[in-house]
GROMACS .gro file of C-alpha atoms in nm:
model
  108
    1MET     CA    1   9.818   9.770   8.182
    2ASN     CA    2   9.489   9.653   8.038
    3ASP     CA    3   9.383  10.007   7.963
    4MET     CA    4   9.674  10.025   7.716
    5ALA     CA    5   9.570   9.714   7.527
    6ASN     CA    6   9.246   9.908   7.456
    7HIS     CA    7   9.421  10.216   7.332
    8LYS     CA    8   9.379  10.318   6.969
    9LEU     CA    9   9.644  10.381   6.761
   10LYS     CA   10   9.635  10.750   6.625
   11TRP     CA   11   9.874  10.694   6.324
   12GLY     CA   12  10.015  10.451   6.071
   13LYS     CA   13   9.885  10.135   5.892
   14TYR     CA   14   9.681  10.025   6.199
   15LYS     CA   15   9.532  10.395   6.287
   16GLY     CA   16   9.210  10.339   6.485
   17LYS     CA   17   9.285   9.975   6.593
   18HIS     CA   18   9.345   9.874   6.959
   19LEU     CA   19   9.696   9.796   7.054
   20LYS     CA   20   9.593   9.446   7.145
   21ASP     CA   21   9.488   9.396   6.786
   22VAL     CA   22   9.799   9.520   6.628
   23PRO     CA   23  10.053   9.244   6.518
   24ASP     CA   24  10.380   9.209   6.711
   25ASP     CA   25  10.580   9.246   6.389
   26TYR     CA   26  10.445   9.586   6.345
   27LEU     CA   27  10.483   9.702   6.701
   28LYS     CA   28  10.858   9.574   6.699
   29PHE     CA   29  10.915   9.767   6.363
   30ILE     CA   30  10.769  10.092   6.530
   31LEU     CA   31  10.950  10.051   6.846
   32ASP     CA   32  11.295   9.977   6.675
   33ASN     CA   33  11.264  10.266   6.414
   34THR     CA   34  11.095  10.536   6.593
   35GLN     CA   35  11.029  10.711   6.937
   36ILE     CA   36  10.656  10.736   6.913
   37PHE     CA   37  10.582  10.510   7.203
   38LYS     CA   38  10.610  10.695   7.521
   39GLY     CA   39  10.500  10.637   7.893
   40LYS     CA   40  10.261  10.359   7.968
   41MET     CA   41  10.220  10.286   7.598
   42LEU     CA   42  10.606  10.227   7.574
   43VAL     CA   43  10.597  10.001   7.884
   44TYR     CA   44  10.294   9.803   7.748
   45VAL     CA   45  10.465   9.733   7.401
   46LYS     CA   46  10.799   9.642   7.548
   47THR     CA   47  10.630   9.398   7.805
   48ARG     CA   48  10.423   9.240   7.532
   49LEU     CA   49  10.709   9.193   7.312
   50ASN     CA   50  10.920   9.064   7.603
   51TYR     CA   51  11.205   9.336   7.540
   52PRO     CA   52  11.485   9.335   7.803
   53LYS     CA   53  11.444   9.621   8.059
   54ASP     CA   54  11.696   9.896   8.069
   55LYS     CA   55  11.931   9.946   8.376
   56TRP     CA   56  11.906  10.275   8.545
   57GLU     CA   57  12.110  10.450   8.804
   58ILE     CA   58  11.878  10.646   9.042
   59THR     CA   59  12.035  10.899   9.270
   60VAL     CA   60  11.818  10.990   9.564
   61THR     CA   61  11.857  11.315   9.792
   62ASP     CA   62  11.654  11.469  10.067
   63SER     CA   63  11.458  11.154  10.155
   64VAL     CA   64  11.387  11.006  10.494
   65GLY     CA   65  11.713  10.824  10.566
   66THR     CA   66  11.738  10.653  10.233
   67ASP     CA   67  11.957  10.891  10.033
   68GLY     CA   68  12.191  10.723   9.808
   69VAL     CA   69  12.246  10.573   9.458
   70TYR     CA   70  12.039  10.272   9.340
   71ILE     CA   71  12.039  10.055   9.033
   72VAL     CA   72  11.695   9.928   8.901
   73GLU     CA   73  11.587   9.758   8.587
   74ALA     CA   74  11.279   9.931   8.406
   75TYR     CA   75  11.144  10.019   8.061
   76ASN     CA   76  11.135  10.393   8.119
   77GLU     CA   77  11.256  10.672   8.364
   78HIS     CA   78  10.922  10.706   8.531
   79GLN     CA   79  10.892  10.330   8.594
   80ALA     CA   80  11.250  10.331   8.720
   81ILE     CA   81  11.187  10.603   8.983
   82ASN     CA   82  10.867  10.424   9.092
   83LYS     CA   83  11.054  10.076   9.109
   84CYS     CA   84  11.323  10.252   9.306
   85LYS     CA   85  11.080  10.386   9.562
   86LYS     CA   86  10.897  10.064   9.605
   87GLN     CA   87  11.203   9.835   9.608
   88TYR     CA   88  11.413  10.042   9.843
   89ASN     CA   89  11.139  10.173  10.053
   90ILE     CA   90  11.206  10.528   9.984
   91ARG     CA   91  10.988  10.758  10.175
   92VAL     CA   92  10.942  11.102  10.000
   93THR     CA   93  10.960  11.409  10.215
   94GLN     CA   94  10.730  11.708  10.193
   95SER     CA   95  10.991  11.954  10.308
   96TYR     CA   96  11.072  12.287  10.136
   97HIS     CA   97  11.279  12.109   9.868
   98GLY     CA   98  11.139  11.764   9.878
   99THR     CA   99  11.306  11.428   9.779
  100GLU     CA  100  11.470  11.448   9.449
  101PHE     CA  101  11.543  11.191   9.195
  102SER     CA  102  11.806  11.201   8.927
  103THR     CA  103  11.836  10.920   8.672
  104ILE     CA  104  12.082  10.809   8.417
  105LYS     CA  105  12.016  10.524   8.181
  106ILE     CA  106  12.335  10.287   8.196
  107SER     CA  107  12.247  10.014   7.959
  108GLN     CA  108  11.983   9.898   7.701
   0.00000   0.00000   0.00000
């Protein structure tokens, strides 16, 4: 997460500034009014601003004995899948089809 603090903005009023040096009110404005933040940057900003996590429904198929539907809280889809794997000890298969994860955001 610290690597994101040193990530420089490539746009806007604080272009060229590290995320750690950008005021919270500006990050909140961008977060609430655009969809610019993605991936690790989105998780960093939401964590820094103490945003509530979204609830995700994860459906797991073709795993090693842990197929099913799980509910996790996370800031984005990628984090939700990783939390599901870790929290429910889901072992991914290396078969022809492999383990599949489908996600649905069920609340914000």
